[in-house]
Short mmCIF file of C-alpha atoms and ligand atoms in Angstrom, two decimals:
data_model
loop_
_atom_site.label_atom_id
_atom_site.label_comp_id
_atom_site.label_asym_id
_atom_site.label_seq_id
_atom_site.Cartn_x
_atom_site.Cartn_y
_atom_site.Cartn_z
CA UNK M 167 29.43 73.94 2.71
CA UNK M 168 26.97 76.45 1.76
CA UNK M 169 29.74 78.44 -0.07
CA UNK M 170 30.35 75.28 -2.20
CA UNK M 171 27.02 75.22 -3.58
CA UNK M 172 27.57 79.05 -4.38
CA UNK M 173 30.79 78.12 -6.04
CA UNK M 174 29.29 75.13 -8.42
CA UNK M 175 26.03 77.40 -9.34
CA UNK M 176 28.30 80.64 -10.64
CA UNK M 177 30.88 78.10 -12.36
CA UNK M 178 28.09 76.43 -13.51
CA UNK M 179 26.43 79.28 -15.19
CA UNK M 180 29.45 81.21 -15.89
CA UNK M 181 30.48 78.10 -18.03
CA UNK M 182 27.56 77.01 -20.25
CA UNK M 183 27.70 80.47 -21.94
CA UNK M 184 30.57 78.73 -23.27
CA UNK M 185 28.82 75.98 -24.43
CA UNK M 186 28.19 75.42 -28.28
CA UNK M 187 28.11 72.22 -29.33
CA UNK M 188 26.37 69.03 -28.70
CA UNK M 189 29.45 67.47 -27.60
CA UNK M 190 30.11 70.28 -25.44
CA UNK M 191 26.40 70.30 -23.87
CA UNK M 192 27.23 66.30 -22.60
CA UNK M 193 29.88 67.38 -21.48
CA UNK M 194 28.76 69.93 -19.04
CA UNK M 195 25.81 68.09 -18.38
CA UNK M 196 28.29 65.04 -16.91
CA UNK M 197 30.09 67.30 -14.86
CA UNK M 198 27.45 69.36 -13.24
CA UNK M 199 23.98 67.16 -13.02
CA UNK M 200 25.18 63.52 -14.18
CA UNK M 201 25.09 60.68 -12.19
CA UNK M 202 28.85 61.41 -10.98
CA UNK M 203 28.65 65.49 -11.61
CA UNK M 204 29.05 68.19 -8.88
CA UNK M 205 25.49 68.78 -7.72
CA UNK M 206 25.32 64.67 -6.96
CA UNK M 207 28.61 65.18 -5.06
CA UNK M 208 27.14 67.91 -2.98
CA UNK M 209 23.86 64.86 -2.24
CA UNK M 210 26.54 62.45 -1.31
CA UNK M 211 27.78 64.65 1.35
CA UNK M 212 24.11 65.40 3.34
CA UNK M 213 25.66 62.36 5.37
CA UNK M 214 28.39 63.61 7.00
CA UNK M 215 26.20 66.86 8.40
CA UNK M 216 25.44 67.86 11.59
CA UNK M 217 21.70 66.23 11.71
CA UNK M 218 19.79 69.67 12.01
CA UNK M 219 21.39 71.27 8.67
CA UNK M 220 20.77 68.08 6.77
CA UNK M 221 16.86 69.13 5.47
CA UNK M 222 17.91 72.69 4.65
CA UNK M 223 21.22 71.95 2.85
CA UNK M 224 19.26 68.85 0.86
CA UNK M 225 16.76 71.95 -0.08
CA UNK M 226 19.37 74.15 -1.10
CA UNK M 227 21.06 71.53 -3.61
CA UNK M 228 17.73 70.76 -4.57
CA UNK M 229 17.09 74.08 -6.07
CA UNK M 230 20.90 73.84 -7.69
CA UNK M 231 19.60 71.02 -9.25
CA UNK M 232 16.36 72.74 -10.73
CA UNK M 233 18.21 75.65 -11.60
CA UNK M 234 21.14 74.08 -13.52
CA UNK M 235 18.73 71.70 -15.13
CA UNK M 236 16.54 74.43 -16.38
CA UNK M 237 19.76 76.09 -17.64
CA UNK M 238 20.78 73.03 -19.41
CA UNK M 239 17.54 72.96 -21.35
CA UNK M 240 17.57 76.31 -22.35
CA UNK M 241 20.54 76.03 -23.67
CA UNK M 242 19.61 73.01 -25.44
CA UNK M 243 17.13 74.22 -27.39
CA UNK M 244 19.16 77.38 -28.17
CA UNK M 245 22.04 75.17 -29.80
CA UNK M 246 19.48 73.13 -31.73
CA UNK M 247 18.10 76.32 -33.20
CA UNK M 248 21.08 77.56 -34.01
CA UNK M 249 21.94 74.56 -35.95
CA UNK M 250 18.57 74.37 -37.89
CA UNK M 251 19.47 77.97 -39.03
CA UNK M 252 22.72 76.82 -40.38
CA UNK M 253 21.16 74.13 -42.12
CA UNK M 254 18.95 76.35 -43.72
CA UNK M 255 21.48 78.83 -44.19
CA UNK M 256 23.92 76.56 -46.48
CA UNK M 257 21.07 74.83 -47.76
CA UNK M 258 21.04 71.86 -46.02
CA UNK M 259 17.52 71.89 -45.27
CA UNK M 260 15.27 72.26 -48.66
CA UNK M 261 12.20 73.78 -47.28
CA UNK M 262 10.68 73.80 -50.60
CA UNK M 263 10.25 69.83 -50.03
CA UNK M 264 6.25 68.99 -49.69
CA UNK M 265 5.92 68.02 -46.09
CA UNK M 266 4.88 64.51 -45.10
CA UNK M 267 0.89 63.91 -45.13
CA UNK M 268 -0.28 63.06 -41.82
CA UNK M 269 -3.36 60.95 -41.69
CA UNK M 270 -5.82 62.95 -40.47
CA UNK M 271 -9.45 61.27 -38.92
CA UNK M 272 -13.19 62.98 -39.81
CA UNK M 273 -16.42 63.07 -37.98
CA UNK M 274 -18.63 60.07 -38.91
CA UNK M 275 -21.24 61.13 -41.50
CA UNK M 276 -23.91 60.03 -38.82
CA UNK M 277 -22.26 62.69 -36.20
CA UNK M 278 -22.65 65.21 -38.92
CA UNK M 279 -26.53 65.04 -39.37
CA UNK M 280 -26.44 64.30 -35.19
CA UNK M 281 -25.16 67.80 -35.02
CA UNK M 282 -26.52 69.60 -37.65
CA UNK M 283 -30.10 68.20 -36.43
CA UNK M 284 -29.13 68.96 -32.65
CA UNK M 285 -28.30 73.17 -34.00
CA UNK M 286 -31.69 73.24 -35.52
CA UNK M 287 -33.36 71.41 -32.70
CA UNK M 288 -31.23 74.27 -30.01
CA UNK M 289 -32.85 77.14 -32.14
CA UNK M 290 -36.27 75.42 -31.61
CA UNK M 291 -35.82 75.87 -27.72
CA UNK M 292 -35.21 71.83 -27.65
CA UNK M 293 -32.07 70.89 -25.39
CA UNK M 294 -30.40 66.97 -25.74
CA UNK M 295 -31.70 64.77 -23.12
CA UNK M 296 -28.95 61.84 -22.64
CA UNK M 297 -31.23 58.46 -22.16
CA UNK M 298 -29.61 54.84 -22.17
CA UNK M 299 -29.02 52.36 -24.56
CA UNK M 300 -29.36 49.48 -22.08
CA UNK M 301 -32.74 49.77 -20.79
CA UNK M 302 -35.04 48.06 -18.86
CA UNK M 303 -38.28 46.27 -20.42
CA UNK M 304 -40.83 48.29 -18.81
CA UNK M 305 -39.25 51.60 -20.13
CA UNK M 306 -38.96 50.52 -23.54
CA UNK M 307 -42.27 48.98 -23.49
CA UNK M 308 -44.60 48.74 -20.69
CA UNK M 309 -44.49 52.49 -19.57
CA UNK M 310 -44.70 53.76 -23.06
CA UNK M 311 -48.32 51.84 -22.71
CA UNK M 312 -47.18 48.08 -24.44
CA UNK M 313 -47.83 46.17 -21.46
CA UNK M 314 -46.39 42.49 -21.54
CA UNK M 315 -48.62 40.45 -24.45
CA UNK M 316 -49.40 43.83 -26.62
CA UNK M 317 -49.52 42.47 -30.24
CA UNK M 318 -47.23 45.67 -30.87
CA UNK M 319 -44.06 44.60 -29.33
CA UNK M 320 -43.88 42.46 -31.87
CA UNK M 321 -43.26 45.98 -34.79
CA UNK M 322 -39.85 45.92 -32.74
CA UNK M 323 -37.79 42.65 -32.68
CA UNK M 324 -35.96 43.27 -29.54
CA UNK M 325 -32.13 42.14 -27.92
CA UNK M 326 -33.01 40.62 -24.54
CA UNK M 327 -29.77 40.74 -22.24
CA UNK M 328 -29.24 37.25 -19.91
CA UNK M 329 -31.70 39.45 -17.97
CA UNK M 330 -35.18 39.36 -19.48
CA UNK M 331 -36.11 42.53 -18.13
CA UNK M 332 -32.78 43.86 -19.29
CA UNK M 333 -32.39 45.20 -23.32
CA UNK M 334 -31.11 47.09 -25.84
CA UNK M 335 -33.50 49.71 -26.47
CA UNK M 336 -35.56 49.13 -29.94
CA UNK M 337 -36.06 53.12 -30.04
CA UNK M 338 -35.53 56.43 -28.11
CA UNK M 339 -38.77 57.06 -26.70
CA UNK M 340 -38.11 55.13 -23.59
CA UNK M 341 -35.98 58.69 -22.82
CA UNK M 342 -39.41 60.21 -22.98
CA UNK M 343 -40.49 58.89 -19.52
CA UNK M 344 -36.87 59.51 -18.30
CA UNK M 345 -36.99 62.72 -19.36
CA UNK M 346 -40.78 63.85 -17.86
CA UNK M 347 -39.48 62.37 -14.45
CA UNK M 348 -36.48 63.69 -14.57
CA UNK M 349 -36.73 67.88 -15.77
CA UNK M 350 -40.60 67.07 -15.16
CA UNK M 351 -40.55 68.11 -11.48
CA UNK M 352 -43.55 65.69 -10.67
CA UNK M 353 -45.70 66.99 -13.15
CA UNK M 354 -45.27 70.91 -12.49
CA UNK M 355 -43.34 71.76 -15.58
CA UNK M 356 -43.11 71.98 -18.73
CA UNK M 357 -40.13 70.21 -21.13
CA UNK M 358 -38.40 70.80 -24.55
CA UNK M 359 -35.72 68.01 -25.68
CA UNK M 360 -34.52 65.93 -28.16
CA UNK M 361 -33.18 62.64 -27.80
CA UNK M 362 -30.41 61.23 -29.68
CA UNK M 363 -28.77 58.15 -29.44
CA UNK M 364 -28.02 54.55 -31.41
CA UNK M 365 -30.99 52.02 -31.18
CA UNK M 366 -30.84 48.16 -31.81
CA UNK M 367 -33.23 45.56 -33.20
CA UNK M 368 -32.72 42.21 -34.24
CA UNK M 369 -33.65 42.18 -37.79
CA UNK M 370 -32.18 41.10 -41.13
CA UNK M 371 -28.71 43.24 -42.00
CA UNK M 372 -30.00 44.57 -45.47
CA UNK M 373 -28.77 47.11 -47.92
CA UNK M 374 -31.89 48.80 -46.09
CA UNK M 375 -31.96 47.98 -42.42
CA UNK M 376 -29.32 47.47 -39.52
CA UNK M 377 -29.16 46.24 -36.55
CA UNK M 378 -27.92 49.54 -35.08
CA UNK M 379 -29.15 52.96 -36.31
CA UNK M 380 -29.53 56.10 -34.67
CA UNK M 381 -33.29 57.77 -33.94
CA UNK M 382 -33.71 61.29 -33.08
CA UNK M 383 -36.60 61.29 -30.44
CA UNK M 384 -38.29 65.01 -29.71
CA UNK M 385 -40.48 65.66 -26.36
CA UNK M 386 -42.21 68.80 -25.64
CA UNK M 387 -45.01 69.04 -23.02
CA UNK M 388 -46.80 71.90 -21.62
CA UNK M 389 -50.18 73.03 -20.64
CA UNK M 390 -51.39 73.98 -24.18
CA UNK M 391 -50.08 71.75 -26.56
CA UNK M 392 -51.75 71.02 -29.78
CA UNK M 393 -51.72 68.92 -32.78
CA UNK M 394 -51.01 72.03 -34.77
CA UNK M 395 -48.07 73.08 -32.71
CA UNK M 396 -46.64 68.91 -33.62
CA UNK M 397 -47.43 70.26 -37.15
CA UNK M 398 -46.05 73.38 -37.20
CA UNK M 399 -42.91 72.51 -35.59
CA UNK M 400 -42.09 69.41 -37.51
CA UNK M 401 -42.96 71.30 -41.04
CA UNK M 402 -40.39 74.07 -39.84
CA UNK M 403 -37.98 71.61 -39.16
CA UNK M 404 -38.17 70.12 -42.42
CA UNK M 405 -37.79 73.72 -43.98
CA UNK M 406 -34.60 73.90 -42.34
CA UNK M 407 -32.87 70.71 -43.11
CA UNK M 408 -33.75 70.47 -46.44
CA UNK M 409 -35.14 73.56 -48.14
CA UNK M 410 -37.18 76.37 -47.54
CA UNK M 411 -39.60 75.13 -49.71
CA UNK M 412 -39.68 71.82 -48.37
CA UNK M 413 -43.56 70.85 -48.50
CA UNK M 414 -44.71 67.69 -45.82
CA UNK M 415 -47.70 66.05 -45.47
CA UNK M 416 -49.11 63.94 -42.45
CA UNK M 417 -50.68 60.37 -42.79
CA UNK M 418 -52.60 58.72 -39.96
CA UNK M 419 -51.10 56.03 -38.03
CA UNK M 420 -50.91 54.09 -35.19
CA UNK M 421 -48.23 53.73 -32.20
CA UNK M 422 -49.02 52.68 -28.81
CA UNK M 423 -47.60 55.76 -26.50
CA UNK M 424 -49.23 58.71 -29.14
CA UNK M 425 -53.22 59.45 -30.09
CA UNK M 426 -53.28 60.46 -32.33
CA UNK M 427 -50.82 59.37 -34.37
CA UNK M 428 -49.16 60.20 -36.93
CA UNK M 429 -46.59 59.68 -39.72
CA UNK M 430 -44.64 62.58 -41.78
CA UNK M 431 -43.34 62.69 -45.56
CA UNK M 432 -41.58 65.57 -46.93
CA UNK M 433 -41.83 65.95 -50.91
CA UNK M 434 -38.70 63.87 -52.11
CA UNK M 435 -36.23 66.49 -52.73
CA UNK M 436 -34.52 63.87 -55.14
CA UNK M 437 -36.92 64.40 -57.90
CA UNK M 438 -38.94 67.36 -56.42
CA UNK M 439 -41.91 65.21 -56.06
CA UNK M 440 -41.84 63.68 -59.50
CA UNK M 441 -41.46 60.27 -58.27
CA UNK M 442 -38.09 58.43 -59.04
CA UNK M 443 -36.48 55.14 -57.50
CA UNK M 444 -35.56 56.12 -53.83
CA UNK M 445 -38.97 57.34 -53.11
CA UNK M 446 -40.39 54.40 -54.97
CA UNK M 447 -42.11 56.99 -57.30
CA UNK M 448 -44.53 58.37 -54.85
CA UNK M 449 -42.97 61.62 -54.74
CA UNK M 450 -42.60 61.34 -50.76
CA UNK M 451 -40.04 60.12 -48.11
CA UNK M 452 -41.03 59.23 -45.09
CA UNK M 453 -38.72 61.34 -42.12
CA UNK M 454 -41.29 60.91 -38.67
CA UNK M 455 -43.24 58.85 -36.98
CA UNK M 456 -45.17 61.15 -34.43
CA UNK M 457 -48.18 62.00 -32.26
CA UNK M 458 -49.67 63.52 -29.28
CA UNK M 459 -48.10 62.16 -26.07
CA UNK M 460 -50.86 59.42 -24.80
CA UNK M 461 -52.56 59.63 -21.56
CA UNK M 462 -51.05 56.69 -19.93
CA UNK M 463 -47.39 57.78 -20.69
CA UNK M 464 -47.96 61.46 -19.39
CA UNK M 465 -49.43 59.91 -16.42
CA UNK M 466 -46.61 57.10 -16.36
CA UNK M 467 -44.18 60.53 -16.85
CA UNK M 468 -45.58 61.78 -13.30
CA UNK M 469 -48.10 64.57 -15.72
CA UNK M 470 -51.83 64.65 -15.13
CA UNK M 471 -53.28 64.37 -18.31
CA UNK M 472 -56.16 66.81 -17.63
CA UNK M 473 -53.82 69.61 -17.61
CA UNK M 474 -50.81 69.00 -19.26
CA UNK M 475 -50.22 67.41 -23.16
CA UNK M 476 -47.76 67.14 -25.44
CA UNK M 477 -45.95 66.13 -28.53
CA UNK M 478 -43.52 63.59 -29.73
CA UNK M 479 -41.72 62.36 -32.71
CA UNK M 480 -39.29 59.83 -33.61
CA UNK M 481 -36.69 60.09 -36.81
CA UNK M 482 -33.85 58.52 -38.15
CA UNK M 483 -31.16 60.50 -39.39
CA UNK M 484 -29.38 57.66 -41.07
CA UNK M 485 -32.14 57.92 -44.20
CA UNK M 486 -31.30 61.25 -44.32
CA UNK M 487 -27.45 61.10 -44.47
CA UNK M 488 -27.95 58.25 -46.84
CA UNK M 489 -30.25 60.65 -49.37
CA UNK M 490 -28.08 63.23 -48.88
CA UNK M 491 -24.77 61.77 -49.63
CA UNK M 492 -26.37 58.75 -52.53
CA UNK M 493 -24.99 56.26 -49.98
CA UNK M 494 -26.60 53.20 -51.14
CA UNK M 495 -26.17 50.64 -48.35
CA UNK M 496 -26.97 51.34 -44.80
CA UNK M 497 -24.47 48.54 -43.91
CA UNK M 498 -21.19 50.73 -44.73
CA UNK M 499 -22.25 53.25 -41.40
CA UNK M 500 -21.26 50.95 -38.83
CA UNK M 501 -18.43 48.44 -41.03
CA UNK M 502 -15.59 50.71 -40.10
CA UNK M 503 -14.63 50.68 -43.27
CA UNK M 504 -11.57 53.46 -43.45
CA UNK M 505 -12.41 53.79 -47.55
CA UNK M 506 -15.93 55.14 -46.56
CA UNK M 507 -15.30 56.83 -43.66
CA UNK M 508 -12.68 58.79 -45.38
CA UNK M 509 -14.90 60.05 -47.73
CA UNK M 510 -16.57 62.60 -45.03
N1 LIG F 210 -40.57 55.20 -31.47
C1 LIG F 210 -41.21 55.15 -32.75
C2 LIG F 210 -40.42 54.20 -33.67
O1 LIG F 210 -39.31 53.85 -33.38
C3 LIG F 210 -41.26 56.51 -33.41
C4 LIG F 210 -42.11 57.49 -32.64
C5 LIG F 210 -41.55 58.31 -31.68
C6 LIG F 210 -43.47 57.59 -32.89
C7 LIG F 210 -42.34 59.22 -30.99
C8 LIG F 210 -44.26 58.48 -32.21
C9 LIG F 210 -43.68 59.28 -31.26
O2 LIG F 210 -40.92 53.77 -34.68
#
């Protein structure tokens, strides 16, 4: 028997050199690993073995198998090249023709600025902290020091799940506490990050505002943490996305989880300050809101105020993909509409 294997795999071989047509190939194929070819006969007869050569001789013919199917593939591909070469050869084949276009997808505009914000943020020392976009109300609010009732809930009109205490978040500093009690260590070291992600508030759709955007949130705590540094860093920033000569100014404001707080403009880099339509003629865009990280959320965070502060900000790279590119309506981001999205 184990001759007869022998015998098919040498014919086998020895006869496929011969082999130089499609027609041919089938052929062969039929006869050696088809449903009735040679190496099938050889599986028919593992019944009529003595019962301990069965598993070895079913191995054996197993390997036949691999081997002349290997072969068969090889040979194949060797008769389909040789064919394309006589095709080009008699000119059969005009390779001259422009190929088919193949439709080819881009990265979102918003993933653009995500990334080219997240390379300038890395060579600031600030890593991405992942938070969630499902949250839960005390995160999004009562933690970041709006306890249930606080009038300012009310700057963020919020989608409540079936669960009350379940939402979508309204912005990304919920991620702040996540992030202090996460990398915080209970309040023994210091953190760097940015957080990206979508946000979602139930507002008017406008030319202006969505209910989806993204926000770029930015943490950093350690023991000597000033108002300058929040200055400093968010002016270099700013220097980096849009110009060198980017000049920013700071306003006073209010938010519940940062005192002080404060907003950021950088000179409107439409009309270098001059004042024309998209900065409503103040010479200014607004690109922050921002502050020192409030007692109650460091504490919240697992930090002891006494010793350790920090900074945060908030932005939202849509405004700045939108001055960038003169996309006029915030609405065409997320309507999926291919003749937009193509345009990027
Ligand atoms: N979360 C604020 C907003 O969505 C922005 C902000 C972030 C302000 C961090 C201060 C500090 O408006």
């Amino acid at each position: 028997m184990s001759n007869t294997i022998e015998l098919i795999r040498e014919e086998a071989l020895a006869s496929i050199l011969d082999v130089n047509s499609s027609d041919a190939l089938v052929e062969w194929r039929s006869r050696f690993i088809g449903r009735k070819g040679a190496v099938n006969g050889l599986f028919n007869t593992i019944g009529t073995l003595p019962r301990d050569e069965r598993a070895a001789f079913g191995q054996r013919v197993n390997a036949l198998q691999s081997k002349l199917t290997e072969a068969y593939d090889k040979r194949e591909a060797l008769i389909r090249q040789r064919a394309l070469a006589m095709d080009l050869e008699d000119g059969d084949i005009d390779i001259s023709l422009p190929a088919h276009p193949r439709p080819k997808g881009g990265l979102h505009p918003s993933t653009r600025t995500h990334r080219e914000f997240q390379k300038i943020w890395a060579d600031m020392g600030f890593h991405v902290y992942q938070s969630f976009d499902v949250e839960e109300d005390d995160f999004n609010f009562t933690l970041l020091n709006l306890p249930p009732h606080h009038p300012a809930r009310d700057m963020q009109d919020t989608f409540y799940t079936a669960n009350p205490k379940v939402l979508l978040r309204t912005h990304t500093s919920p991620g702040q506490i996540r992030a202090m009690r996460e990398l915080g260590a209970g309040g023994s070291q210091p953190i760097r990050v940015i957080l990206p992600g979508m946000c979602y508030r139930q507002e008017q759709v406008t030319a202006r505002s969505e209910i989806q955007f993204t926000q770029v949130e930015g943490l950093a705590i350690g023991r000597n943490i000033r108002m300058s540094d929040l200055k400093g860093t968010i002016a270099e920033f700013a220097k980096r996305i849009y110009n060198p000569n980017a000049k920013v100014r700071y306003r006073a404001s209010y938010f519940p989880f940062t005192e002080p707080s404060m907003e950021v403009d950088v000179e409107c880099f439409l009309c270098d300050g001059e004042g024309c339509r998209v900065c409503k003629y103040t010479g200014w865009l607004e690109i922050a809101g921002s502050g020192m990280v409030h007692p109650t959320v460091l504490r919240n965070g697992g930090y002891d105020p006494n010793v350790w502060s920090g900074f945060a900000f908030g932005m939202g790279p849509e405004r700045i993909t939108m001055l960038k590119h003169g996309i006029q309506d915030i609405r065409y981001f997320w309507g999926n509409d291919l003749r937009f999205l193509k345009q990027f």
